[in-house]
Amino acid sequence: MAEAGPQAIADARVPMVRLSSFYFAYYAALGAFTPYWSLYLKSRGMEVAAISVLMSLWYATRIVAPSTWTTLASRSPHPIRWLRLGCLLTLASFAVFLLPLDFTGLFAVMCAFCFAYNAVMPQFESITMSHLGARSDRYGHIRVWGSIGFIAVVSLFGVLLDRFGVSTLPWLMLPLLAGLLASSFANNYAHPVEEAHDENHVGFRARLKRPQVIAFFVAAFLAQVSFGPYYTFFSIYLTEHHYSATMLGVFWTVGVLVEIGVFFLSSRIFRRWDAGKVLMFALLSAALRWWATALWPDNIPVMVLAQLTHALNFGAFFAAVMQLLVRFFPGRMNGHGQGVFYGLSSGVGGVVGALTAGQLWHFGGNVAFLAAGCFALLAAFIAWYWLVRNHTT
C-alpha cells in the first residue's frame, strides 16, 4: 500500500467535523434570525421605524464586538475561553426574549444578544485559519456547512411558523444556540500561527494604509450597505406582495442551495481566478439582483432567479473576502484583519444599510432595493479599479 503524501497527512489533521459543526450551528441560528426576526418584532407590536432601529443593533454591535473579542482573546493565555464565554452569553441573553418586553426591554436585550453573537464568529474564523494554514483555499469546504445549517432552518422554520405562529420563534431558536455552545467546547486553536516572514512583511497598521487594502474595505462596506433592505425588510417586502411564510422560506432557501455549490467548488475557483476578480463579479451580480427585486417583485421566476445569484453575491463574495484577508493580513495579523473586516463591513456597513433602508422604505420597498443596486455597482467599480485593474502580485 502506498504511503499517504505530506499534503494528505496535513489535510487529515484538520478537524473538519468539529470546525464544520460550529459553522452549522451558528448559521442555523442565523437562518432563523435573519428572515423571521423582523416578523417576530412586528408580532410584538413594533412599527417599521422601531424594527429598523432594533435590527440595526445587529450591525451596530458588529462595529465593536469583533475587534473587542479578538483583542481580548489574543491577549489571553487561554484564548479559547473567550469563544466559549461568548457562546454562553449568546444563549443566556437570548433566553431573556421569552419574557414580555416593551421597546426599551427589547432594545437592551438586543444589545446584549447581538454583541455576544457577533463577537464569536471572527474569533472562530481565526481558529479555522489556524488549522488550515497554507491551505486557506479549503475554507469553503468547512464554511459550506454553515450554509447547509442556514438552509435547513430557513425551510423548516417557514413551515413551523406558518403552523404555530411567529411568536414561537424564540423557543425554536434556543436549541440552536445551545448547540453553538456545545460546539465551542469541542473546538480549539491549532498550534499558534507563525508570523509571516517575507520581504513584503510590514506592520498591521502600515498594511491598513495600502490603497488596495483601503479599496477592499470600502467595497466590502458598500456591499454590506447594499444588503440593508434585504436583511432588514425582505420578509416584510414579500408579505406586502402576498407571499406566505412558507414561500418566504423557499425564497431564502433557493439562494443558499446554489451558494453551497460555490463553497464546495471554491478551491477550483481560486486556482483559476484571482480573488479580486471574483469579488468584482460577485458585486456586479448583487446590483442586478437588487434591481430585479425592485422591478419585478410579483414575478416568481424572476424573483427565484434573483435569489439564485446569492451564490455569487454572498457565497463567492465571502470566499473571495477570506482569500483577500489571508493575502493582506498573513500570519498572526489575520485575526486583527478579521476584526476590522467584520467591524467595518458588517458593523458600520450594516448599520448604515439598515437605517438607510428604513428611511427609503417610506418611499416604497422598490426604491430601497433600487438604491441598494447602486451601492453594489459602486462597490464593483472600486473592486475593478483597485483590485483587478491595478492588481499586483
GROMACS .gro file of C-alpha atoms in nm:
model
  393
    1MET     CA    1   0.000   0.000   0.000
    2ALA     CA    2   0.133   0.344  -0.093
    3GLU     CA    3   0.206   0.579   0.192
    4ALA     CA    4  -0.001   0.893   0.224
    5GLY     CA    5   0.169   1.206   0.099
    6PRO     CA    6   0.252   1.505   0.321
    7GLN     CA    7  -0.050   1.700   0.194
    8ALA     CA    8  -0.290   1.415   0.265
    9ILE     CA    9  -0.149   1.387   0.617
   10ALA     CA   10  -0.185   1.761   0.672
   11ASP     CA   11  -0.543   1.755   0.544
   12ALA     CA   12  -0.627   1.463   0.772
   13ARG     CA   13  -0.513   1.663   1.074
   14VAL     CA   14  -0.768   1.936   1.009
   15PRO     CA   15  -1.068   1.866   1.240
   16MET     CA   16  -1.321   1.915   0.961
   17VAL     CA   17  -1.622   1.782   1.153
   18ARG     CA   18  -1.561   1.984   1.468
   19LEU     CA   19  -1.493   2.304   1.276
   20SER     CA   20  -1.793   2.249   1.049
   21SER     CA   21  -2.023   2.191   1.347
   22PHE     CA   22  -1.965   2.544   1.472
   23TYR     CA   23  -2.048   2.698   1.134
   24PHE     CA   24  -2.354   2.473   1.111
   25ALA     CA   25  -2.492   2.581   1.450
   26TYR     CA   26  -2.403   2.949   1.409
   27TYR     CA   27  -2.561   2.989   1.067
   28ALA     CA   28  -2.856   2.765   1.153
   29ALA     CA   29  -2.945   3.016   1.426
   30LEU     CA   30  -2.886   3.297   1.178
   31GLY     CA   31  -3.121   3.120   0.937
   32ALA     CA   32  -3.394   3.164   1.195
   33PHE     CA   33  -3.297   3.517   1.299
   34THR     CA   34  -3.234   3.694   0.967
   35PRO     CA   35  -3.552   3.606   0.771
   36TYR     CA   36  -3.801   3.589   1.056
   37TRP     CA   37  -3.692   3.817   1.341
   38SER     CA   38  -3.840   4.131   1.187
   39LEU     CA   39  -4.172   3.944   1.158
   40TYR     CA   40  -4.140   3.841   1.523
   41LEU     CA   41  -4.080   4.203   1.625
   42LYS     CA   42  -4.382   4.308   1.421
   43SER     CA   43  -4.591   4.046   1.605
   44ARG     CA   44  -4.478   4.211   1.930
   45GLY     CA   45  -4.641   4.537   1.814
   46MET     CA   46  -4.330   4.711   1.681
   47GLU     CA   47  -4.370   4.963   1.397
   48VAL     CA   48  -4.139   4.977   1.093
   49ALA     CA   49  -3.928   5.258   1.244
   50ALA     CA   50  -3.883   5.063   1.570
   51ILE     CA   51  -3.798   4.743   1.380
   52SER     CA   52  -3.538   4.934   1.179
   53VAL     CA   53  -3.374   5.062   1.499
   54LEU     CA   54  -3.381   4.721   1.670
   55MET     CA   55  -3.247   4.537   1.367
   56SER     CA   56  -2.973   4.798   1.323
   57LEU     CA   57  -2.836   4.686   1.662
   58TRP     CA   58  -2.735   4.359   1.494
   59TYR     CA   59  -2.497   4.561   1.280
   60ALA     CA   60  -2.412   4.832   1.535
   61THR     CA   61  -2.265   4.576   1.775
   62ARG     CA   62  -2.052   4.441   1.492
   63ILE     CA   63  -1.862   4.770   1.497
   64VAL     CA   64  -1.708   4.696   1.837
   65ALA     CA   65  -1.778   4.330   1.922
   66PRO     CA   66  -1.540   4.158   1.673
   67SER     CA   67  -1.235   4.374   1.744
   68THR     CA   68  -1.304   4.373   2.119
   69TRP     CA   69  -1.334   3.996   2.136
   70THR     CA   70  -1.038   3.917   1.910
   71THR     CA   71  -0.819   4.160   2.108
   72LEU     CA   72  -0.920   4.006   2.441
   73ALA     CA   73  -0.864   3.656   2.303
   74SER     CA   74  -0.521   3.744   2.160
   75ARG     CA   75  -0.406   3.878   2.498
   76SER     CA   76  -0.532   3.579   2.694
   77PRO     CA   77  -0.314   3.277   2.779
   78HIS     CA   78  -0.628   3.068   2.715
   79PRO     CA   79  -0.799   3.239   2.416
   80ILE     CA   80  -1.047   2.957   2.359
   81ARG     CA   81  -1.219   3.054   2.684
   82TRP     CA   82  -1.334   3.377   2.520
   83LEU     CA   83  -1.507   3.184   2.245
   84ARG     CA   84  -1.690   2.969   2.499
   85LEU     CA   85  -1.781   3.269   2.712
   86GLY     CA   86  -1.920   3.447   2.407
   87CYS     CA   87  -2.136   3.146   2.318
   88LEU     CA   88  -2.260   3.118   2.677
   89LEU     CA   89  -2.356   3.487   2.686
   90THR     CA   90  -2.530   3.446   2.349
   91LEU     CA   91  -2.753   3.169   2.483
   92ALA     CA   92  -2.820   3.338   2.819
   93SER     CA   93  -2.912   3.677   2.671
   94PHE     CA   94  -3.135   3.527   2.405
   95ALA     CA   95  -3.335   3.338   2.668
   96VAL     CA   96  -3.449   3.676   2.804
   97PHE     CA   97  -3.660   3.726   2.488
   98LEU     CA   98  -3.902   3.475   2.638
   99LEU     CA   99  -4.011   3.749   2.882
  100PRO     CA  100  -4.281   4.007   2.794
  101LEU     CA  101  -4.067   4.307   2.698
  102ASP     CA  102  -4.157   4.654   2.575
  103PHE     CA  103  -3.943   4.850   2.327
  104THR     CA  104  -3.693   4.954   2.595
  105GLY     CA  105  -3.655   4.597   2.715
  106LEU     CA  106  -3.621   4.464   2.362
  107PHE     CA  107  -3.359   4.730   2.288
  108ALA     CA  108  -3.149   4.633   2.593
  109VAL     CA  109  -3.168   4.259   2.528
  110MET     CA  110  -3.096   4.305   2.156
  111CYS     CA  111  -2.780   4.498   2.251
  112ALA     CA  112  -2.658   4.216   2.477
  113PHE     CA  113  -2.754   3.930   2.244
  114CYS     CA  114  -2.620   4.090   1.926
  115PHE     CA  115  -2.292   4.189   2.093
  116ALA     CA  116  -2.227   3.836   2.218
  117TYR     CA  117  -2.341   3.662   1.899
  118ASN     CA  118  -2.136   3.890   1.675
  119ALA     CA  119  -1.828   3.855   1.894
  120VAL     CA  120  -1.770   3.483   1.842
  121MET     CA  121  -1.757   3.433   1.465
  122PRO     CA  122  -1.449   3.649   1.385
  123GLN     CA  123  -1.259   3.464   1.656
  124PHE     CA  124  -1.372   3.130   1.518
  125GLU     CA  125  -1.267   3.232   1.165
  126SER     CA  126  -0.919   3.280   1.307
  127ILE     CA  127  -0.937   2.936   1.470
  128THR     CA  128  -1.033   2.781   1.136
  129MET     CA  129  -0.747   2.956   0.957
  130SER     CA  130  -0.504   2.837   1.224
  131HIS     CA  131  -0.594   2.479   1.129
  132LEU     CA  132  -0.588   2.534   0.752
  133GLY     CA  133  -0.257   2.718   0.738
  134ALA     CA  134  -0.138   2.746   0.378
  135ARG     CA  135  -0.446   2.557   0.255
  136SER     CA  136  -0.683   2.854   0.300
  137ASP     CA  137  -0.848   2.759  -0.031
  138ARG     CA  138  -1.012   2.469   0.157
  139TYR     CA  139  -1.203   2.716   0.375
  140GLY     CA  140  -1.515   2.674   0.159
  141HIS     CA  141  -1.530   2.300   0.233
  142ILE     CA  142  -1.576   2.385   0.603
  143ARG     CA  143  -1.782   2.704   0.571
  144VAL     CA  144  -2.033   2.528   0.344
  145TRP     CA  145  -2.181   2.357   0.649
  146GLY     CA  146  -2.291   2.697   0.771
  147SER     CA  147  -2.490   2.735   0.451
  148ILE     CA  148  -2.638   2.387   0.497
  149GLY     CA  149  -2.744   2.476   0.851
  150PHE     CA  150  -2.891   2.804   0.731
  151ILE     CA  151  -3.093   2.645   0.453
  152ALA     CA  152  -3.222   2.362   0.672
  153VAL     CA  153  -3.355   2.604   0.933
  154VAL     CA  154  -3.496   2.861   0.690
  155SER     CA  155  -3.701   2.599   0.506
  156LEU     CA  156  -3.812   2.414   0.822
  157PHE     CA  157  -3.895   2.724   1.025
  158GLY     CA  158  -4.107   2.870   0.745
  159VAL     CA  159  -4.338   2.570   0.774
  160LEU     CA  160  -4.329   2.569   1.157
  161LEU     CA  161  -4.409   2.938   1.185
  162ASP     CA  162  -4.699   2.904   0.942
  163ARG     CA  163  -4.838   2.630   1.165
  164PHE     CA  164  -4.757   2.751   1.519
  165GLY     CA  165  -4.724   3.125   1.470
  166VAL     CA  166  -4.424   3.359   1.463
  167SER     CA  167  -4.449   3.414   1.840
  168THR     CA  168  -4.288   3.070   1.891
  169LEU     CA  169  -3.965   3.179   1.720
  170PRO     CA  170  -3.759   3.233   2.041
  171TRP     CA  171  -3.847   2.885   2.167
  172LEU     CA  172  -3.746   2.732   1.834
  173MET     CA  173  -3.412   2.915   1.831
  174LEU     CA  174  -3.295   2.822   2.182
  175PRO     CA  175  -3.184   2.465   2.090
  176LEU     CA  176  -2.977   2.603   1.801
  177LEU     CA  177  -2.787   2.840   2.032
  178ALA     CA  178  -2.738   2.557   2.282
  179GLY     CA  179  -2.578   2.358   2.000
  180LEU     CA  180  -2.346   2.651   1.929
  181LEU     CA  181  -2.229   2.649   2.290
  182ALA     CA  182  -2.169   2.274   2.278
  183SER     CA  183  -1.960   2.309   1.960
  184SER     CA  184  -1.745   2.579   2.119
  185PHE     CA  185  -1.634   2.325   2.381
  186ALA     CA  186  -1.550   2.073   2.106
  187ASN     CA  187  -1.313   2.314   1.926
  188ASN     CA  188  -0.977   2.474   1.999
  189TYR     CA  189  -0.693   2.651   1.818
  190ALA     CA  190  -0.430   2.459   1.625
  191HIS     CA  191  -0.066   2.532   1.705
  192PRO     CA  192  -0.008   2.907   1.726
  193VAL     CA  193   0.003   3.069   1.384
  194GLU     CA  194   0.352   3.177   1.294
  195GLU     CA  195   0.430   3.524   1.177
  196ALA     CA  196   0.479   3.555   0.803
  197HIS     CA  197   0.844   3.622   0.718
  198ASP     CA  198   0.875   3.763   0.370
  199GLU     CA  199   1.025   4.068   0.212
  200ASN     CA  200   0.686   4.239   0.194
  201HIS     CA  201   0.603   4.181   0.561
  202VAL     CA  202   0.527   4.506   0.742
  203GLY     CA  203   0.321   4.605   1.044
  204PHE     CA  204  -0.055   4.574   1.064
  205ARG     CA  205  -0.119   4.949   1.068
  206ALA     CA  206   0.102   5.001   0.765
  207ARG     CA  207  -0.092   4.735   0.574
  208LEU     CA  208  -0.419   4.909   0.657
  209LYS     CA  209  -0.292   5.217   0.472
  210ARG     CA  210  -0.223   5.036   0.144
  211PRO     CA  211  -0.451   5.160  -0.140
  212GLN     CA  212  -0.561   4.807  -0.229
  213VAL     CA  213  -0.650   4.730   0.132
  214ILE     CA  214  -0.844   5.055   0.170
  215ALA     CA  215  -1.031   4.983  -0.155
  216PHE     CA  216  -1.108   4.631  -0.034
  217PHE     CA  217  -1.262   4.756   0.291
  218VAL     CA  218  -1.459   5.032   0.113
  219ALA     CA  219  -1.601   4.781  -0.136
  220ALA     CA  220  -1.691   4.543   0.148
  221PHE     CA  221  -1.858   4.831   0.335
  222LEU     CA  222  -2.068   4.929   0.032
  223ALA     CA  223  -2.158   4.565  -0.030
  224GLN     CA  224  -2.300   4.539   0.321
  225VAL     CA  225  -2.491   4.867   0.279
  226SER     CA  226  -2.650   4.723  -0.035
  227PHE     CA  227  -2.776   4.424   0.167
  228GLY     CA  228  -2.957   4.656   0.411
  229PRO     CA  229  -3.307   4.629   0.258
  230TYR     CA  230  -3.264   4.253   0.213
  231TYR     CA  231  -3.155   4.168   0.566
  232THR     CA  232  -3.392   4.414   0.736
  233PHE     CA  233  -3.711   4.415   0.532
  234PHE     CA  234  -3.704   4.141   0.266
  235SER     CA  235  -3.954   3.921   0.452
  236ILE     CA  236  -4.183   4.219   0.509
  237TYR     CA  237  -4.141   4.314   0.142
  238LEU     CA  238  -4.253   3.967   0.038
  239THR     CA  239  -4.553   3.966   0.272
  240GLU     CA  240  -4.659   4.303   0.125
  241HIS     CA  241  -4.669   4.122  -0.209
  242HIS     CA  242  -4.886   3.846  -0.059
  243TYR     CA  243  -4.628   3.568  -0.017
  244SER     CA  244  -4.684   3.318   0.268
  245ALA     CA  245  -4.426   3.235   0.535
  246THR     CA  246  -4.365   2.905   0.354
  247MET     CA  247  -4.284   3.095   0.034
  248LEU     CA  248  -4.055   3.323   0.236
  249GLY     CA  249  -3.865   3.011   0.337
  250VAL     CA  250  -3.848   2.899  -0.025
  251PHE     CA  251  -3.706   3.232  -0.143
  252TRP     CA  252  -3.445   3.237   0.133
  253THR     CA  253  -3.362   2.872   0.065
  254VAL     CA  254  -3.305   2.867  -0.311
  255GLY     CA  255  -3.018   3.113  -0.296
  256VAL     CA  256  -2.836   2.924  -0.026
  257LEU     CA  257  -2.872   2.597  -0.218
  258VAL     CA  258  -2.654   2.721  -0.502
  259GLU     CA  259  -2.430   2.903  -0.254
  260ILE     CA  260  -2.342   2.558  -0.118
  261GLY     CA  261  -2.213   2.458  -0.461
  262VAL     CA  262  -1.989   2.766  -0.472
  263PHE     CA  263  -1.830   2.679  -0.139
  264PHE     CA  264  -1.765   2.321  -0.248
  265LEU     CA  265  -1.602   2.448  -0.569
  266SER     CA  266  -1.407   2.730  -0.401
  267SER     CA  267  -1.071   2.555  -0.429
  268ARG     CA  268  -1.110   2.517  -0.806
  269ILE     CA  269  -1.246   2.870  -0.846
  270PHE     CA  270  -0.945   3.035  -0.683
  271ARG     CA  271  -0.698   2.818  -0.870
  272ARG     CA  272  -0.842   2.965  -1.191
  273TRP     CA  273  -0.942   3.322  -1.100
  274ASP     CA  274  -0.788   3.581  -0.872
  275ALA     CA  275  -0.991   3.665  -0.562
  276GLY     CA  276  -1.017   4.033  -0.664
  277LYS     CA  277  -1.185   3.940  -0.992
  278VAL     CA  278  -1.424   3.702  -0.815
  279LEU     CA  279  -1.512   3.981  -0.572
  280MET     CA  280  -1.588   4.221  -0.858
  281PHE     CA  281  -1.824   3.979  -1.036
  282ALA     CA  282  -1.995   3.899  -0.706
  283LEU     CA  283  -2.070   4.269  -0.653
  284LEU     CA  284  -2.197   4.311  -1.010
  285SER     CA  285  -2.437   4.023  -0.955
  286ALA     CA  286  -2.561   4.194  -0.638
  287ALA     CA  287  -2.650   4.510  -0.831
  288LEU     CA  288  -2.853   4.307  -1.081
  289ARG     CA  289  -3.020   4.113  -0.800
  290TRP     CA  290  -3.145   4.421  -0.614
  291TRP     CA  291  -3.273   4.588  -0.930
  292ALA     CA  292  -3.464   4.275  -1.030
  293THR     CA  293  -3.612   4.254  -0.679
  294ALA     CA  294  -3.723   4.618  -0.703
  295LEU     CA  295  -3.875   4.598  -1.050
  296TRP     CA  296  -4.042   4.255  -1.062
  297PRO     CA  297  -4.140   4.154  -0.705
  298ASP     CA  298  -4.456   3.973  -0.822
  299ASN     CA  299  -4.283   3.770  -1.091
  300ILE     CA  300  -4.195   3.442  -0.920
  301PRO     CA  301  -3.948   3.313  -1.185
  302VAL     CA  302  -3.758   3.644  -1.181
  303MET     CA  303  -3.753   3.650  -0.800
  304VAL     CA  304  -3.623   3.293  -0.789
  305LEU     CA  305  -3.354   3.378  -1.044
  306ALA     CA  306  -3.257   3.685  -0.841
  307GLN     CA  307  -3.227   3.471  -0.529
  308LEU     CA  308  -3.009   3.221  -0.713
  309THR     CA  309  -2.748   3.494  -0.761
  310HIS     CA  310  -2.695   3.471  -0.384
  311ALA     CA  311  -2.440   3.205  -0.479
  312LEU     CA  312  -2.230   3.487  -0.625
  313ASN     CA  313  -2.309   3.797  -0.422
  314PHE     CA  314  -2.279   3.615  -0.090
  315GLY     CA  315  -2.108   3.278  -0.141
  316ALA     CA  316  -1.842   3.383  -0.391
  317PHE     CA  317  -1.812   3.725  -0.224
  318PHE     CA  318  -1.742   3.576   0.119
  319ALA     CA  319  -1.499   3.315  -0.012
  320ALA     CA  320  -1.309   3.588  -0.201
  321VAL     CA  321  -1.302   3.806   0.110
  322MET     CA  322  -1.139   3.527   0.312
  323GLN     CA  323  -0.874   3.481   0.041
  324LEU     CA  324  -0.800   3.854   0.031
  325LEU     CA  325  -0.780   3.876   0.409
  326VAL     CA  326  -0.517   3.600   0.407
  327ARG     CA  327  -0.330   3.789   0.133
  328PHE     CA  328  -0.344   4.129   0.300
  329PHE     CA  329  -0.302   4.010   0.662
  330PRO     CA  330  -0.091   3.692   0.681
  331GLY     CA  331   0.004   3.502   0.994
  332ARG     CA  332  -0.088   3.645   1.331
  333MET     CA  333  -0.232   3.958   1.169
  334ASN     CA  334  -0.523   3.763   1.023
  335GLY     CA  335  -0.727   3.772   1.344
  336HIS     CA  336  -0.698   4.151   1.359
  337GLY     CA  337  -0.783   4.173   0.989
  338GLN     CA  338  -1.095   3.963   1.051
  339GLY     CA  339  -1.195   4.202   1.329
  340VAL     CA  340  -1.156   4.509   1.107
  341PHE     CA  341  -1.350   4.344   0.825
  342TYR     CA  342  -1.642   4.242   1.045
  343GLY     CA  343  -1.643   4.575   1.228
  344LEU     CA  344  -1.628   4.799   0.921
  345SER     CA  345  -1.825   4.591   0.671
  346SER     CA  346  -2.083   4.400   0.871
  347GLY     CA  347  -2.077   4.655   1.153
  348VAL     CA  348  -2.071   5.010   1.018
  349GLY     CA  349  -2.197   4.899   0.676
  350GLY     CA  350  -2.478   4.701   0.835
  351VAL     CA  351  -2.593   4.995   1.049
  352VAL     CA  352  -2.585   5.235   0.754
  353GLY     CA  353  -2.764   4.980   0.536
  354ALA     CA  354  -3.040   4.906   0.790
  355LEU     CA  355  -3.103   5.272   0.877
  356THR     CA  356  -3.088   5.383   0.514
  357ALA     CA  357  -3.333   5.108   0.421
  358GLY     CA  358  -3.565   5.223   0.699
  359GLN     CA  359  -3.566   5.578   0.564
  360LEU     CA  360  -3.606   5.476   0.200
  361TRP     CA  361  -3.887   5.236   0.288
  362HIS     CA  362  -4.117   5.537   0.338
  363PHE     CA  363  -4.097   5.584  -0.039
  364GLY     CA  364  -4.162   5.216  -0.107
  365GLY     CA  365  -3.965   4.893  -0.088
  366ASN     CA  366  -3.878   4.911  -0.457
  367VAL     CA  367  -3.699   5.243  -0.401
  368ALA     CA  368  -3.488   5.089  -0.125
  369PHE     CA  369  -3.383   4.799  -0.347
  370LEU     CA  370  -3.309   5.029  -0.643
  371ALA     CA  371  -3.074   5.228  -0.419
  372ALA     CA  372  -2.916   4.902  -0.296
  373GLY     CA  373  -2.829   4.814  -0.655
  374CYS     CA  374  -2.649   5.148  -0.695
  375PHE     CA  375  -2.441   5.086  -0.382
  376ALA     CA  376  -2.343   4.742  -0.513
  377LEU     CA  377  -2.249   4.882  -0.854
  378LEU     CA  378  -2.022   5.143  -0.694
  379ALA     CA  379  -1.856   4.867  -0.489
  380ALA     CA  380  -1.800   4.663  -0.806
  381PHE     CA  381  -1.632   4.960  -0.975
  382ILE     CA  382  -1.398   5.010  -0.678
  383ALA     CA  383  -1.309   4.638  -0.680
  384TRP     CA  384  -1.240   4.653  -1.055
  385TYR     CA  385  -1.024   4.965  -1.040
  386TRP     CA  386  -0.808   4.882  -0.738
  387LEU     CA  387  -0.822   4.502  -0.702
  388VAL     CA  388  -0.842   4.390  -1.067
  389ARG     CA  389  -0.712   4.664  -1.294
  390ASN     CA  390  -0.428   4.763  -1.057
  391HIS     CA  391  -0.369   4.418  -0.910
  392THR     CA  392  -0.007   4.335  -0.836
  393THR     CA  393   0.117   4.004  -0.706
   0.00000   0.00000   0.00000
